[in-house]
Amino acid sequence: MKCRVCREPAVLDIRRHNAAFCRDHFVKHCAEQVRRAIKDHDMIGAGERVVVAVSGGKDSLALWDLLVDLGYRPDGLYLGLGIGEYSEASGHAARAFAQDRGLKLHEVDLATDFGYDIPRAAAATHRAPCGACGLSKRHLFNAVAVEHGYDVVATGHNLDDEAAVLLGNVLRWETGYLGRQHPVLPATPGFARKVKPLYRLGERETAAYCVLRGLDYQVEECPMAEGNRHLGFKEVLDGLEDRSPGAKAAFVFGFVDRAHEYFTDDAGEEREGLRQCVVCGSPTTSGVCAFCRLRERVGTRAEHSQ
Amino acid sequence: MKCRVCREPAVLDIRRHNAAFCRDHFVKHCAEQVRRAIKDHDMIGAGERVVVAVSGGKDSLALWDLLVDLGYRPDGLYLGLGIGEYSEASGHAARAFAQDRGLKLHEVDLATDFGYDIPRAAAATHRAPCGACGLSKRHLFNAVAVEHGYDVVATGHNLDDEAAVLLGNVLRWETGYLGRQHPVLPATPGFARKVKPLYRLGERETAAYCVLRGLDYQVEECPMAEGNRHLGFKEVLDGLEDRSPGAKAAFVFGFVDRAHEYFTDDAGEEREGLRQCVVCGSPTTSGVCAFCRLRERVGTRAEHSQ
């Protein structure tokens, strides 16, 4: 197996590209995919300020590293979820990465700053923890970005993540969600732009990138995500990819290139119905935003309302 | 397990309906699903002539039986594919069904009438046989309907078939195919209306219907379809249905109700580009239609062109 570029021994093959790469050219391949994602979708304009949502896992550390490498000066934002040892190790990886490189890392801790953590939210809502976790992340990544004047929030969603979410949305024809699923969600009043520069790289590629670059990431998967339906969709898609290499990329890129546009009106209609949350002032389609409703359910809104 | 309707012992449960039925109420359930499909989509107008595409398998015989039961007087159309014993048994089942009930069955035989069969077409095109088979069926079902003045061609596509085709179309975002995938394809110049009255019934239900009604159908699956990618998609969907009963129905019905409309322009654009095949006169987007091109490849067009 030889590198497609230099014919030296390869360290990794990527079946969907029908190509293998040596260490250096694999790292370049990753940077090229991210550069292309940013360029194709105008993710980051000249001089814009970027904050990376950093979990300490392979995707977010690879993203932060790649954005630095491509010449952006992104800061990081770590959100403490309070999921026992998993969160401790994740926070440690994020802090160590930032410290080693002299990068700025914002930290928000759910327990300290908002009086709840994800296990407590899951217990209070009697629902899968991933719902409360995703809601908390979306709200706080945006709130911190707006508060500190960042133009762009970059998240580490990779090709596998996007394919799994897309499959879930398509299986139920969630047309509003389909209209909002895109590598770029434009800025709107109260919302910073959201971008996913890794959407062209599979999770096997982001993991290999971290290993080859010597990035010390949190290897464990979140213990609370077990049984999550997106993990089931990932298995389904892995099976399809096995039979037909490139299936995931065709699914996600085909959607982005040819189908997403059909659904944008549905997302637009929801956006037009936005007003301010009466508790925290965030944009919301109802009187009280979902984040403040979550805090009310876990019983911490009164003490901590902003 | 008791019948949802009469509380007598049930013979079948349907997890996605969270219901079980006795023999009589299961048969009524099937008829009701077909009645509803026809009504919701204006499949068959008063006095319109219907021809059922009959393979001799469970779906097409159940469909023919149900349409008779609902008061239509549909004729049948059997297409001899020349797939050895499989085709012989299929033809026998179709003929026996028609004869027992005094129904009219048209027959077209690929070998006798057009000088090729599916194994020969597959060998000549060096492709999977299902492509040539589907193409031959689409062309000849329509040609016979137009020739004999039928308003409607009814096919036995069930919920599992529709879900598998939809998944294949969505995975590659075949927007033109998505625009044409619907329980009803309206009549256009040169094309009879195509309807799928079984799209609300799963294949487990059509098989049970045949058994409970004593219909003698061809039980074997087509031996040439093995490894067909739609069978792979059916497996994937069975896995999703297992985990989440109702997943297939939500996928197909959600598409029909909320998403199909987004893609109709793509299908419309193709329709506007239609002209007459220079060989057989059928509507086509190119000079020679796909059916005549297939016949040319299998070397039988000169002797048999119409």
Coordinates of C-alpha atoms in Angstrom, one line a residue, chain A residues 11-12 23-24 26-27 30 57-59 61-62 65 97 101 203-219:
Chain A
V11 CA -0.2 4.5 6.9
L12 CA -3.9 4.6 6.1
R23 CA 1.6 10.3 7.4
D24 CA 2.4 13.7 5.9
F26 CA -2.8 12.1 5.1
V27 CA -2.4 15.2 7.4
C30 CA -7.4 16.3 6.1
G57 CA -12.6 14.2 21.9
K58 CA -11.0 13.4 18.6
D59 CA -13.2 15.5 16.4
L61 CA -9.3 18.6 19.0
A62 CA -8.6 17.7 15.3
D65 CA -5.7 21.8 15.4
F97 CA -4.3 20.9 24.3
R101 CA -0.3 25.7 22.3
E203 CA -14.6 9.6 12.1
R204 CA -11.9 7.1 11.2
E205 CA -10.1 9.9 9.6
T206 CA -10.4 12.3 12.5
A207 CA -9.2 9.6 14.9
A208 CA -6.2 8.8 12.6
Y209 CA -5.4 12.5 12.3
C210 CA -5.2 12.8 16.1
V211 CA -3.0 9.8 16.4
L212 CA -0.7 10.8 13.6
R213 CA -0.4 14.4 15.0
G214 CA 0.1 13.1 18.5
L215 CA -3.0 14.8 19.9
D216 CA -3.9 13.5 23.3
Y217 CA -7.7 13.2 23.1
Q218 CA -10.4 11.6 25.3
V219 CA -10.8 8.1 23.7

